[in-house]
C-alpha positions as YAML, in Angstrom:
chain: A
units: angstrom
residues:
- id: 1
  name: MET
  ca: [127.90, 77.29, 94.19]
- id: 2
  name: LYS
  ca: [129.18, 79.86, 96.68]
- id: 3
  name: TYR
  ca: [127.07, 83.02, 96.67]
- id: 4
  name: ASP
  ca: [128.22, 86.46, 97.70]
- id: 5
  name: TYR
  ca: [124.90, 87.10, 99.46]
- id: 6
  name: LEU
  ca: [122.17, 84.91, 100.85]
- id: 7
  name: ILE
  ca: [119.11, 87.13, 101.18]
- id: 8
  name: VAL
  ca: [116.54, 85.84, 103.67]
- id: 9
  name: GLY
  ca: [113.18, 87.24, 102.65]
- id: 10
  name: ALA
  ca: [111.80, 88.03, 99.19]
- id: 11
  name: GLY
  ca: [109.97, 91.15, 100.32]
- id: 12
  name: LEU
  ca: [110.69, 94.73, 99.32]
- id: 13
  name: PHE
  ca: [113.94, 95.22, 101.26]
- id: 14
  name: GLY
  ca: [115.44, 91.90, 100.19]
- id: 15
  name: SER
  ca: [114.39, 92.36, 96.56]
- id: 16
  name: VAL
  ca: [115.88, 95.87, 96.26]
- id: 17
  name: PHE
  ca: [119.12, 94.66, 97.85]
- id: 18
  name: ALA
  ca: [119.22, 91.61, 95.57]
- id: 19
  name: HIS
  ca: [118.61, 93.65, 92.43]
- id: 20
  name: GLU
  ca: [121.34, 96.17, 93.22]
- id: 21
  name: ALA
  ca: [123.81, 93.48, 94.26]
- id: 22
  name: LYS
  ca: [123.27, 91.53, 91.04]
- id: 23
  name: LYS
  ca: [123.60, 94.74, 89.01]
- id: 24
  name: ALA
  ca: [126.98, 95.26, 90.70]
- id: 25
  name: GLY
  ca: [128.10, 91.80, 89.56]
- id: 26
  name: ARG
  ca: [127.52, 89.87, 92.79]
- id: 27
  name: ASN
  ca: [126.09, 86.34, 92.99]
- id: 28
  name: VAL
  ca: [122.89, 86.35, 95.02]
- id: 29
  name: LEU
  ca: [120.50, 83.71, 96.33]
- id: 30
  name: VAL
  ca: [117.09, 84.75, 97.71]
- id: 31
  name: ILE
  ca: [115.03, 82.48, 99.95]
- id: 32
  name: ASP
  ca: [111.61, 82.86, 101.53]
- id: 33
  name: ARG
  ca: [109.63, 80.56, 103.79]
- id: 34
  name: ARG
  ca: [106.38, 81.50, 102.07]
- id: 35
  name: ASP
  ca: [105.30, 80.04, 98.74]
- id: 36
  name: HIS
  ca: [105.47, 83.40, 96.95]
- id: 37
  name: ILE
  ca: [107.69, 86.43, 96.49]
- id: 38
  name: GLY
  ca: [106.74, 89.94, 97.61]
- id: 39
  name: GLY
  ca: [106.50, 89.52, 101.37]
- id: 40
  name: ASN
  ca: [103.61, 91.49, 102.83]
- id: 41
  name: ILE
  ca: [103.08, 93.52, 99.65]
- id: 42
  name: TYR
  ca: [102.23, 90.34, 97.72]
- id: 43
  name: THR
  ca: [99.20, 90.67, 95.44]
- id: 44
  name: ARG
  ca: [97.35, 87.87, 93.65]
- id: 45
  name: GLU
  ca: [94.70, 87.99, 90.97]
- id: 46
  name: VAL
  ca: [91.17, 86.90, 91.89]
- id: 47
  name: GLU
  ca: [88.34, 87.33, 89.36]
- id: 48
  name: GLY
  ca: [90.55, 89.74, 87.42]
- id: 49
  name: ILE
  ca: [91.16, 91.86, 90.52]
- id: 50
  name: GLN
  ca: [94.57, 92.39, 92.16]
- id: 51
  name: VAL
  ca: [94.01, 91.41, 95.81]
- id: 52
  name: HIS
  ca: [96.34, 92.83, 98.47]
- id: 53
  name: GLU
  ca: [96.76, 89.58, 100.36]
- id: 54
  name: TYR
  ca: [98.22, 91.11, 103.53]
- id: 55
  name: GLY
  ca: [96.31, 94.37, 103.79]
- id: 56
  name: ALA
  ca: [96.15, 97.61, 101.85]
- id: 57
  name: HIS
  ca: [99.45, 98.91, 100.46]
- id: 58
  name: ILE
  ca: [99.55, 102.34, 98.80]
- id: 59
  name: PHE
  ca: [102.96, 103.53, 97.69]
- id: 60
  name: HIS
  ca: [103.58, 107.18, 98.58]
- id: 61
  name: THR
  ca: [106.71, 109.30, 98.81]
- id: 62
  name: SER
  ca: [108.10, 112.79, 98.34]
- id: 63
  name: ASP
  ca: [111.55, 111.37, 97.61]
- id: 64
  name: GLN
  ca: [112.17, 111.81, 93.88]
- id: 65
  name: GLU
  ca: [114.95, 109.21, 93.85]
- id: 66
  name: VAL
  ca: [112.76, 106.55, 95.49]
- id: 67
  name: TRP
  ca: [109.84, 107.34, 93.16]
- id: 68
  name: ASP
  ca: [112.04, 107.11, 90.07]
- id: 69
  name: TYR
  ca: [113.58, 103.90, 91.38]
- id: 70
  name: VAL
  ca: [110.35, 101.92, 91.83]
- id: 71
  name: ARG
  ca: [108.99, 103.12, 88.49]
- id: 72
  name: GLN
  ca: [111.80, 101.21, 86.76]
- id: 73
  name: PHE
  ca: [109.90, 98.06, 87.62]
- id: 74
  name: ALA
  ca: [106.24, 99.04, 87.24]
- id: 75
  name: GLU
  ca: [103.89, 101.62, 85.84]
- id: 76
  name: PHE
  ca: [101.91, 103.19, 88.69]
- id: 77
  name: ASN
  ca: [98.28, 104.25, 88.49]
- id: 78
  name: ARG
  ca: [97.02, 107.51, 89.97]
- id: 79
  name: TYR
  ca: [95.20, 106.01, 92.95]
- id: 80
  name: THR
  ca: [94.74, 108.52, 95.78]
- id: 81
  name: ASN
  ca: [94.21, 107.18, 99.26]
- id: 82
  name: SER
  ca: [90.97, 108.66, 100.64]
- id: 83
  name: PRO
  ca: [89.68, 106.34, 103.36]
- id: 84
  name: VAL
  ca: [86.28, 106.66, 105.01]
- id: 85
  name: ALA
  ca: [85.59, 106.08, 108.70]
- id: 86
  name: ARG
  ca: [82.36, 104.50, 109.88]
- id: 87
  name: TYR
  ca: [81.21, 105.16, 113.44]
- id: 88
  name: LYS
  ca: [77.87, 103.48, 114.16]
- id: 89
  name: ASP
  ca: [75.72, 104.71, 111.24]
- id: 90
  name: GLU
  ca: [77.79, 107.83, 110.59]
- id: 91
  name: LEU
  ca: [80.38, 108.13, 107.80]
- id: 92
  name: TYR
  ca: [83.31, 110.54, 107.95]
- id: 93
  name: ASN
  ca: [86.10, 111.41, 105.55]
- id: 94
  name: LEU
  ca: [89.73, 110.86, 106.55]
- id: 95
  name: PRO
  ca: [92.11, 112.41, 107.30]
- id: 96
  name: PHE
  ca: [90.32, 114.88, 109.59]
- id: 97
  name: ASN
  ca: [89.41, 117.76, 107.28]
- id: 98
  name: MET
  ca: [86.61, 120.21, 106.57]
- id: 99
  name: ASN
  ca: [84.42, 117.43, 105.15]
- id: 100
  name: THR
  ca: [84.84, 115.59, 108.47]
- id: 101
  name: PHE
  ca: [84.09, 118.66, 110.57]
- id: 102
  name: SER
  ca: [81.12, 119.67, 108.43]
- id: 103
  name: LYS
  ca: [79.56, 116.23, 108.90]
- id: 104
  name: MET
  ca: [80.36, 116.10, 112.62]
- id: 105
  name: TRP
  ca: [79.30, 119.61, 113.69]
- id: 106
  name: GLY
  ca: [77.48, 121.17, 110.73]
- id: 107
  name: VAL
  ca: [80.16, 123.85, 110.35]
- id: 108
  name: LYS
  ca: [81.02, 125.42, 107.01]
- id: 109
  name: THR
  ca: [84.19, 127.44, 107.56]
- id: 110
  name: PRO
  ca: [87.67, 126.68, 108.90]
- id: 111
  name: LYS
  ca: [87.18, 129.36, 111.55]
- id: 112
  name: GLU
  ca: [84.12, 127.58, 112.97]
- id: 113
  name: ALA
  ca: [85.93, 124.22, 113.01]
- id: 114
  name: ARG
  ca: [89.03, 125.68, 114.68]
- id: 115
  name: GLU
  ca: [86.91, 127.30, 117.38]
- id: 116
  name: ILE
  ca: [85.22, 124.00, 118.29]
- id: 117
  name: ILE
  ca: [88.48, 122.03, 118.39]
- id: 118
  name: ASP
  ca: [90.29, 124.76, 120.35]
- id: 119
  name: ARG
  ca: [87.43, 125.01, 122.83]
- id: 120
  name: GLN
  ca: [87.38, 121.24, 123.44]
- id: 121
  name: ILE
  ca: [91.16, 121.18, 123.91]
- id: 122
  name: ARG
  ca: [90.92, 124.09, 126.36]
- id: 123
  name: GLU
  ca: [88.10, 122.45, 128.33]
- id: 124
  name: ALA
  ca: [90.09, 119.21, 128.62]
- id: 125
  name: GLY
  ca: [92.87, 121.16, 130.32]
- id: 126
  name: ILE
  ca: [95.56, 118.59, 129.53]
- id: 127
  name: THR
  ca: [99.02, 120.14, 129.71]
- id: 128
  name: GLU
  ca: [101.19, 117.02, 130.10]
- id: 129
  name: PRO
  ca: [99.52, 113.99, 128.46]
- id: 130
  name: LYS
  ca: [100.17, 110.83, 130.48]
- id: 131
  name: ASN
  ca: [98.74, 108.34, 127.98]
- id: 132
  name: LEU
  ca: [97.48, 108.04, 124.42]
- id: 133
  name: GLU
  ca: [93.95, 109.13, 125.30]
- id: 134
  name: GLU
  ca: [95.12, 112.36, 126.87]
- id: 135
  name: GLN
  ca: [97.55, 112.97, 124.02]
- id: 136
  name: ALA
  ca: [94.82, 112.57, 121.37]
- id: 137
  name: ILE
  ca: [92.33, 114.79, 123.20]
- id: 138
  name: SER
  ca: [95.00, 117.47, 123.63]
- id: 139
  name: LEU
  ca: [95.50, 117.43, 119.86]
- id: 140
  name: VAL
  ca: [91.97, 117.16, 118.40]
- id: 141
  name: GLY
  ca: [89.45, 117.45, 121.24]
- id: 142
  name: TRP
  ca: [86.92, 114.98, 122.61]
- id: 143
  name: ASP
  ca: [84.47, 114.53, 119.69]
- id: 144
  name: ILE
  ca: [87.02, 113.46, 117.09]
- id: 145
  name: TYR
  ca: [88.85, 111.30, 119.62]
- id: 146
  name: GLU
  ca: [85.71, 109.52, 120.81]
- id: 147
  name: LYS
  ca: [84.30, 108.78, 117.36]
- id: 148
  name: LEU
  ca: [87.33, 108.33, 115.12]
- id: 149
  name: VAL
  ca: [90.39, 107.53, 117.25]
- id: 150
  name: LYS
  ca: [89.57, 105.70, 120.47]
- id: 151
  name: GLY
  ca: [87.94, 102.44, 119.34]
- id: 152
  name: TYR
  ca: [90.11, 101.99, 116.25]
- id: 153
  name: THR
  ca: [93.33, 102.54, 118.20]
- id: 154
  name: GLU
  ca: [92.33, 100.21, 121.03]
- id: 155
  name: LYS
  ca: [91.53, 97.46, 118.53]
- id: 156
  name: GLN
  ca: [94.76, 98.05, 116.63]
- id: 157
  name: TRP
  ca: [97.02, 97.81, 119.68]
- id: 158
  name: GLY
  ca: [94.96, 95.43, 121.83]
- id: 159
  name: LYS
  ca: [95.06, 97.76, 124.84]
- id: 160
  name: HIS
  ca: [92.92, 100.52, 126.34]
- id: 161
  name: ALA
  ca: [93.96, 103.97, 125.18]
- id: 162
  name: THR
  ca: [94.66, 104.95, 128.79]
- id: 163
  name: ASP
  ca: [97.20, 102.10, 128.98]
- id: 164
  name: LEU
  ca: [99.05, 103.10, 125.82]
- id: 165
  name: PRO
  ca: [101.95, 105.56, 125.96]
- id: 166
  name: SER
  ca: [101.31, 109.07, 124.69]
- id: 167
  name: PHE
  ca: [104.22, 109.02, 122.22]
- id: 168
  name: ILE
  ca: [102.41, 106.51, 119.95]
- id: 169
  name: ILE
  ca: [100.42, 109.52, 118.68]
- id: 170
  name: ARG
  ca: [102.88, 112.37, 118.26]
- id: 171
  name: ARG
  ca: [100.48, 114.17, 115.95]
- id: 172
  name: LEU
  ca: [97.11, 113.68, 114.30]
- id: 173
  name: PRO
  ca: [96.50, 115.00, 110.78]
- id: 174
  name: VAL
  ca: [94.05, 117.92, 110.99]
- id: 175
  name: ARG
  ca: [93.37, 119.91, 107.82]
- id: 176
  name: PHE
  ca: [91.17, 122.95, 107.56]
- id: 177
  name: VAL
  ca: [90.53, 122.40, 103.84]
- id: 178
  name: TYR
  ca: [88.08, 120.21, 101.92]
- id: 179
  name: ASP
  ca: [90.70, 117.64, 100.88]
- id: 180
  name: ASN
  ca: [90.35, 113.89, 101.45]
- id: 181
  name: ASN
  ca: [93.83, 112.94, 100.19]
- id: 182
  name: TYR
  ca: [95.26, 111.02, 103.16]
- id: 183
  name: PHE
  ca: [98.92, 111.52, 102.35]
- id: 184
  name: ASN
  ca: [100.86, 114.75, 102.07]
- id: 185
  name: ASP
  ca: [103.45, 113.20, 99.77]
- id: 186
  name: LYS
  ca: [104.15, 114.48, 96.28]
- id: 187
  name: TYR
  ca: [103.73, 111.06, 94.66]
- id: 188
  name: GLN
  ca: [101.41, 108.14, 95.29]
- id: 189
  name: GLY
  ca: [99.87, 105.24, 93.43]
- id: 190
  name: ILE
  ca: [99.74, 101.46, 93.05]
- id: 191
  name: PRO
  ca: [101.58, 99.37, 90.44]
- id: 192
  name: ILE
  ca: [99.32, 98.49, 87.53]
- id: 193
  name: GLY
  ca: [99.11, 94.71, 87.62]
- id: 194
  name: GLY
  ca: [99.96, 94.55, 91.32]
- id: 195
  name: TYR
  ca: [103.05, 94.52, 93.48]
- id: 196
  name: THR
  ca: [104.01, 90.91, 92.78]
- id: 197
  name: GLN
  ca: [104.96, 91.60, 89.18]
- id: 198
  name: MET
  ca: [107.01, 94.61, 90.36]
- id: 199
  name: ILE
  ca: [108.99, 92.42, 92.77]
- id: 200
  name: GLY
  ca: [109.30, 89.80, 90.03]
- id: 201
  name: LYS
  ca: [111.06, 92.32, 87.80]
- id: 202
  name: MET
  ca: [113.43, 93.25, 90.61]
- id: 203
  name: LEU
  ca: [114.34, 89.58, 90.99]
- id: 204
  name: GLU
  ca: [114.74, 88.77, 87.29]
- id: 205
  name: GLY
  ca: [117.77, 86.55, 86.72]
- id: 206
  name: ILE
  ca: [118.22, 85.90, 90.46]
- id: 207
  name: PRO
  ca: [117.72, 82.38, 91.88]
- id: 208
  name: VAL
  ca: [114.83, 82.31, 94.37]
- id: 209
  name: ARG
  ca: [113.95, 79.38, 96.62]
- id: 210
  name: LEU
  ca: [110.46, 79.48, 98.09]
- id: 211
  name: ASN
  ca: [109.07, 77.30, 100.89]
- id: 212
  name: THR
  ca: [112.53, 77.49, 102.45]
- id: 213
  name: ASP
  ca: [112.80, 78.17, 106.18]
- id: 214
  name: PHE
  ca: [116.16, 79.71, 107.08]
- id: 215
  name: PHE
  ca: [116.07, 78.32, 110.62]
- id: 216
  name: GLU
  ca: [115.42, 74.75, 109.47]
- id: 217
  name: GLU
  ca: [118.43, 74.80, 107.11]
- id: 218
  name: ARG
  ca: [120.52, 77.41, 108.86]
- id: 219
  name: GLU
  ca: [124.00, 75.87, 108.78]
- id: 220
  name: GLU
  ca: [123.68, 74.52, 105.26]
- id: 221
  name: LEU
  ca: [122.45, 77.87, 103.93]
- id: 222
  name: LYS
  ca: [125.09, 79.88, 105.78]
- id: 223
  name: ASN
  ca: [127.78, 77.74, 104.19]
- id: 224
  name: GLN
  ca: [126.52, 78.68, 100.74]
- id: 225
  name: ALA
  ca: [127.19, 82.41, 101.04]
- id: 226
  name: GLU
  ca: [129.86, 84.85, 102.13]
- id: 227
  name: LYS
  ca: [127.29, 87.13, 103.78]
- id: 228
  name: ILE
  ca: [123.66, 87.00, 104.88]
- id: 229
  name: VAL
  ca: [121.08, 89.74, 104.44]
- id: 230
  name: PHE
  ca: [118.44, 88.91, 107.06]
- id: 231
  name: THR
  ca: [115.00, 90.56, 106.88]
- id: 232
  name: GLY
  ca: [113.27, 88.36, 109.43]
- id: 233
  name: MET
  ca: [112.80, 88.94, 113.16]
- id: 234
  name: VAL
  ca: [116.05, 89.99, 114.76]
- id: 235
  name: ASP
  ca: [115.15, 88.38, 118.10]
- id: 236
  name: ALA
  ca: [114.38, 85.08, 116.33]
- id: 237
  name: TYR
  ca: [117.81, 85.17, 114.65]
- id: 238
  name: TYR
  ca: [119.38, 85.18, 118.12]
- id: 239
  name: ASP
  ca: [116.97, 82.54, 119.42]
- id: 240
  name: TYR
  ca: [115.26, 85.08, 121.72]
- id: 241
  name: CYS
  ca: [118.33, 85.07, 123.98]
- id: 242
  name: TYR
  ca: [117.24, 88.33, 125.66]
- id: 243
  name: GLY
  ca: [113.53, 87.56, 125.43]
- id: 244
  name: GLU
  ca: [110.81, 88.10, 122.83]
- id: 245
  name: LEU
  ca: [110.17, 91.47, 121.25]
- id: 246
  name: GLU
  ca: [106.48, 92.32, 120.96]
- id: 247
  name: TYR
  ca: [104.66, 92.59, 117.65]
- id: 248
  name: ARG
  ca: [101.09, 93.05, 116.53]
- id: 249
  name: SER
  ca: [99.65, 90.61, 114.08]
- id: 250
  name: LEU
  ca: [96.69, 90.65, 111.69]
- id: 251
  name: ARG
  ca: [94.11, 88.16, 110.51]
- id: 252
  name: PHE
  ca: [92.33, 88.51, 107.19]
- id: 253
  name: GLU
  ca: [88.97, 87.21, 105.99]
- id: 254
  name: THR
  ca: [88.60, 87.56, 102.22]
- id: 255
  name: GLU
  ca: [85.54, 86.76, 100.13]
- id: 256
  name: THR
  ca: [84.41, 87.20, 96.54]
- id: 257
  name: LEU
  ca: [80.96, 88.77, 96.14]
- id: 258
  name: ASP
  ca: [78.56, 88.75, 93.21]
- id: 259
  name: THR
  ca: [78.18, 92.50, 93.17]
- id: 260
  name: GLU
  ca: [79.80, 95.22, 91.13]
- id: 261
  name: ASN
  ca: [80.42, 97.62, 94.02]
- id: 262
  name: TYR
  ca: [80.20, 96.68, 97.71]
- id: 263
  name: GLN
  ca: [81.16, 99.80, 99.68]
- id: 264
  name: GLY
  ca: [82.12, 102.45, 97.13]
- id: 265
  name: ASN
  ca: [85.64, 102.95, 98.49]
- id: 266
  name: ALA
  ca: [88.87, 100.97, 98.75]
- id: 267
  name: VAL
  ca: [89.16, 101.36, 102.53]
- id: 268
  name: VAL
  ca: [86.44, 101.88, 105.14]
- id: 269
  name: ASN
  ca: [87.64, 102.03, 108.76]
- id: 270
  name: TYR
  ca: [85.30, 100.76, 111.48]
- id: 271
  name: THR
  ca: [86.06, 102.88, 114.52]
- id: 272
  name: GLU
  ca: [83.66, 101.32, 117.04]
- id: 273
  name: TYR
  ca: [85.43, 99.08, 119.52]
- id: 274
  name: ASN
  ca: [82.69, 96.43, 119.56]
- id: 275
  name: ILE
  ca: [83.15, 95.71, 115.83]
- id: 276
  name: PRO
  ca: [86.10, 93.29, 115.86]
- id: 277
  name: TYR
  ca: [87.69, 94.26, 112.54]
- id: 278
  name: THR
  ca: [89.40, 97.59, 111.99]
- id: 279
  name: ARG
  ca: [88.59, 97.98, 108.32]
- id: 280
  name: ILE
  ca: [87.07, 96.48, 105.20]
- id: 281
  name: ILE
  ca: [89.12, 96.66, 102.01]
- id: 282
  name: GLU
  ca: [87.45, 96.45, 98.59]
- id: 283
  name: HIS
  ca: [90.35, 95.67, 96.31]
- id: 284
  name: LYS
  ca: [88.95, 96.67, 92.92]
- id: 285
  name: HIS
  ca: [88.85, 100.31, 94.03]
- id: 286
  name: PHE
  ca: [92.66, 100.35, 94.14]
- id: 287
  name: GLU
  ca: [92.64, 99.94, 90.36]
- id: 288
  name: TYR
  ca: [91.91, 103.44, 89.16]
- id: 289
  name: GLY
  ca: [89.27, 103.55, 86.42]
- id: 290
  name: CYS
  ca: [88.12, 99.96, 86.96]
- id: 291
  name: GLN
  ca: [86.07, 100.43, 90.11]
- id: 292
  name: GLY
  ca: [82.51, 100.55, 88.89]
- id: 293
  name: GLY
  ca: [79.85, 102.74, 90.43]
- id: 294
  name: TYR
  ca: [80.17, 105.59, 87.93]
- id: 295
  name: GLY
  ca: [76.69, 105.22, 86.48]
- id: 296
  name: ASN
  ca: [76.59, 106.40, 82.89]
- id: 297
  name: VAL
  ca: [80.40, 106.33, 82.41]
- id: 298
  name: ASP
  ca: [81.10, 103.85, 79.64]
- id: 299
  name: THR
  ca: [83.63, 101.47, 81.18]
- id: 300
  name: ASP
  ca: [83.99, 97.71, 81.28]
- id: 301
  name: VAL
  ca: [83.07, 96.97, 84.89]
- id: 302
  name: ASN
  ca: [83.85, 93.69, 86.61]
- id: 303
  name: PRO
  ca: [80.53, 92.26, 87.87]
- id: 304
  name: LYS
  ca: [82.29, 90.73, 90.90]
- id: 305
  name: THR
  ca: [84.22, 92.27, 93.77]
- id: 306
  name: VAL
  ca: [86.63, 91.01, 96.46]
- id: 307
  name: VAL
  ca: [86.51, 92.33, 100.01]
- id: 308
  name: THR
  ca: [88.77, 91.69, 103.00]
- id: 309
  name: ARG
  ca: [88.01, 92.23, 106.67]
- id: 310
  name: GLU
  ca: [91.14, 93.00, 108.68]
- id: 311
  name: TYR
  ca: [91.29, 91.86, 112.30]
- id: 312
  name: PRO
  ca: [94.11, 92.95, 114.63]
- id: 313
  name: ALA
  ca: [95.55, 90.14, 116.74]
- id: 314
  name: ALA
  ca: [98.15, 89.49, 119.39]
- id: 315
  name: TRP
  ca: [101.32, 88.00, 117.95]
- id: 316
  name: GLU
  ca: [102.40, 84.56, 119.12]
- id: 317
  name: LYS
  ca: [105.34, 82.43, 118.02]
- id: 318
  name: GLY
  ca: [104.56, 80.87, 114.68]
- id: 319
  name: GLY
  ca: [102.26, 83.73, 113.69]
- id: 320
  name: GLU
  ca: [102.94, 86.57, 111.29]
- id: 321
  name: PRO
  ca: [104.48, 89.67, 112.89]
- id: 322
  name: TYR
  ca: [103.27, 92.81, 111.10]
- id: 323
  name: TYR
  ca: [103.95, 95.77, 113.38]
- id: 324
  name: PRO
  ca: [106.77, 96.22, 115.90]
- id: 325
  name: MET
  ca: [105.52, 97.49, 119.27]
- id: 326
  name: ASN
  ca: [107.93, 100.40, 119.54]
- id: 327
  name: ASP
  ca: [107.23, 101.38, 123.14]
- id: 328
  name: LYS
  ca: [110.01, 102.13, 125.62]
- id: 329
  name: LYS
  ca: [110.19, 98.57, 126.97]
- id: 330
  name: ASN
  ca: [110.52, 96.95, 123.56]
- id: 331
  name: ASN
  ca: [112.88, 99.58, 122.19]
- id: 332
  name: ALA
  ca: [115.16, 99.00, 125.17]
- id: 333
  name: LEU
  ca: [115.09, 95.26, 124.52]
- id: 334
  name: TYR
  ca: [115.80, 95.82, 120.83]
- id: 335
  name: GLU
  ca: [118.89, 97.85, 121.71]
- id: 336
  name: LYS
  ca: [120.38, 94.69, 123.24]
- id: 337
  name: TYR
  ca: [119.78, 92.76, 120.02]
- id: 338
  name: LYS
  ca: [121.07, 95.69, 117.98]
- id: 339
  name: GLN
  ca: [124.36, 95.55, 119.87]
- id: 340
  name: LEU
  ca: [124.69, 91.88, 118.92]
- id: 341
  name: ALA
  ca: [123.81, 92.67, 115.31]
- id: 342
  name: GLU
  ca: [126.41, 95.43, 115.08]
- id: 343
  name: LYS
  ca: [129.15, 92.96, 116.02]
- id: 344
  name: GLU
  ca: [128.28, 90.69, 113.10]
- id: 345
  name: GLU
  ca: [130.74, 90.88, 110.24]
- id: 346
  name: ASP
  ca: [128.86, 88.59, 107.89]
- id: 347
  name: VAL
  ca: [125.21, 89.41, 108.60]
- id: 348
  name: ILE
  ca: [123.23, 92.50, 107.56]
- id: 349
  name: PHE
  ca: [119.84, 93.09, 109.18]
- id: 350
  name: GLY
  ca: [117.20, 95.02, 107.26]
- id: 351
  name: GLY
  ca: [113.50, 95.81, 106.93]
- id: 352
  name: ARG
  ca: [110.76, 96.23, 109.51]
- id: 353
  name: LEU
  ca: [111.55, 93.03, 111.39]
- id: 354
  name: GLY
  ca: [115.30, 93.00, 111.04]
- id: 355
  name: MET
  ca: [115.57, 96.60, 112.29]
- id: 356
  name: TYR
  ca: [112.48, 96.51, 114.56]
- id: 357
  name: ARG
  ca: [111.17, 99.73, 113.11]
- id: 358
  name: TYR
  ca: [107.84, 100.77, 111.60]
- id: 359
  name: TYR
  ca: [108.73, 101.53, 108.00]
- id: 360
  name: ASP
  ca: [106.41, 102.52, 105.17]
- id: 361
  name: MET
  ca: [107.27, 101.10, 101.74]
- id: 362
  name: HIS
  ca: [109.15, 104.15, 100.51]
- id: 363
  name: GLN
  ca: [111.27, 104.10, 103.67]
- id: 364
  name: VAL
  ca: [112.06, 100.42, 103.12]
- id: 365
  name: VAL
  ca: [113.25, 101.19, 99.57]
- id: 366
  name: ALA
  ca: [115.37, 104.12, 100.76]
- id: 367
  name: GLU
  ca: [116.93, 102.08, 103.58]
- id: 368
  name: ALA
  ca: [117.64, 99.12, 101.30]
- id: 369
  name: LEU
  ca: [119.35, 101.40, 98.77]
- id: 370
  name: ARG
  ca: [121.40, 103.06, 101.52]
- id: 371
  name: CYS
  ca: [122.36, 99.68, 102.91]
- id: 372
  name: VAL
  ca: [123.39, 98.04, 99.62]
- id: 373
  name: ARG
  ca: [125.36, 101.13, 98.51]
- id: 374
  name: ALA
  ca: [127.27, 101.15, 101.79]
- id: 375
  name: GLU
  ca: [127.97, 97.44, 101.35]
- id: 376
  name: ILE
  ca: [129.00, 97.43, 97.67]
...
């Protein structure tokens, strides 16, 4: 059978494109080299808990169209992202807000907190930040940087903060209110039953081949379709002809524990550099109302929990690329690949890896919709 589109990657971008193309009457084939659909937002059930296999994913957006679109495929709970940061034996609320400042300095009013931050910024005397460290201090002062930014950032990127470009941190969220809601978006939540079933509904009626590596069957697959939608690494598609783009990778250690409630929150960031993981995720807390830990509230609480430690890692060929390293050097290299991609008449590149851009989920949905509407 000759397909109109071969979609390489059964993640969010590929699934939105596939759904819309099928709805428009096109024949679509989706392939993925993994043994499951969903890409990095894949969730699987363990002990009755939806486990985010590739790290925490909270859907958030202020775009009404995107919010209405994803809710066609899933009912979302009312989970609100309120991470906690742990520095040594101290716990702080994120994003930086009055709860954070009260714990750090003992202040009670926004005026007191502003005065401390402004004084530290003034004392630093940084007018033109030359690196990430100077940029962060010029935004939030030394105390917040030292305890909550420095170690976490250096682990995340695998470089000292003084060796990272300042533009990585254009701003840091500082709120002078007692509000632990991490996102400013109008809507947020997580699909009840997990992301995998949401992607499954997008792909209903569409043939999907798993455990299929595009590069191993490239010519045969290309001959089966008029056009390719490629959501993998753009430099890999061109056999790294200009060199390798840089990515950051992640490693996950997941375990099931015989306890109802391990850390009391879905996400706890570990901001000390000498602790090798950046955060611990306790997955049951993503499922609003099923977390446990509410004492006398009469709910059916799962006596087990699943936790994941997330370790940043350097990306190497054969590994999983999670984050593009969008510094000046890599962006310049990507522009060369982009010029090749723009000359392609029968290939569409999309998603984080295909467009070498750090997208959140709502941005992936919006870009996939824009792309498929322009195409069809």
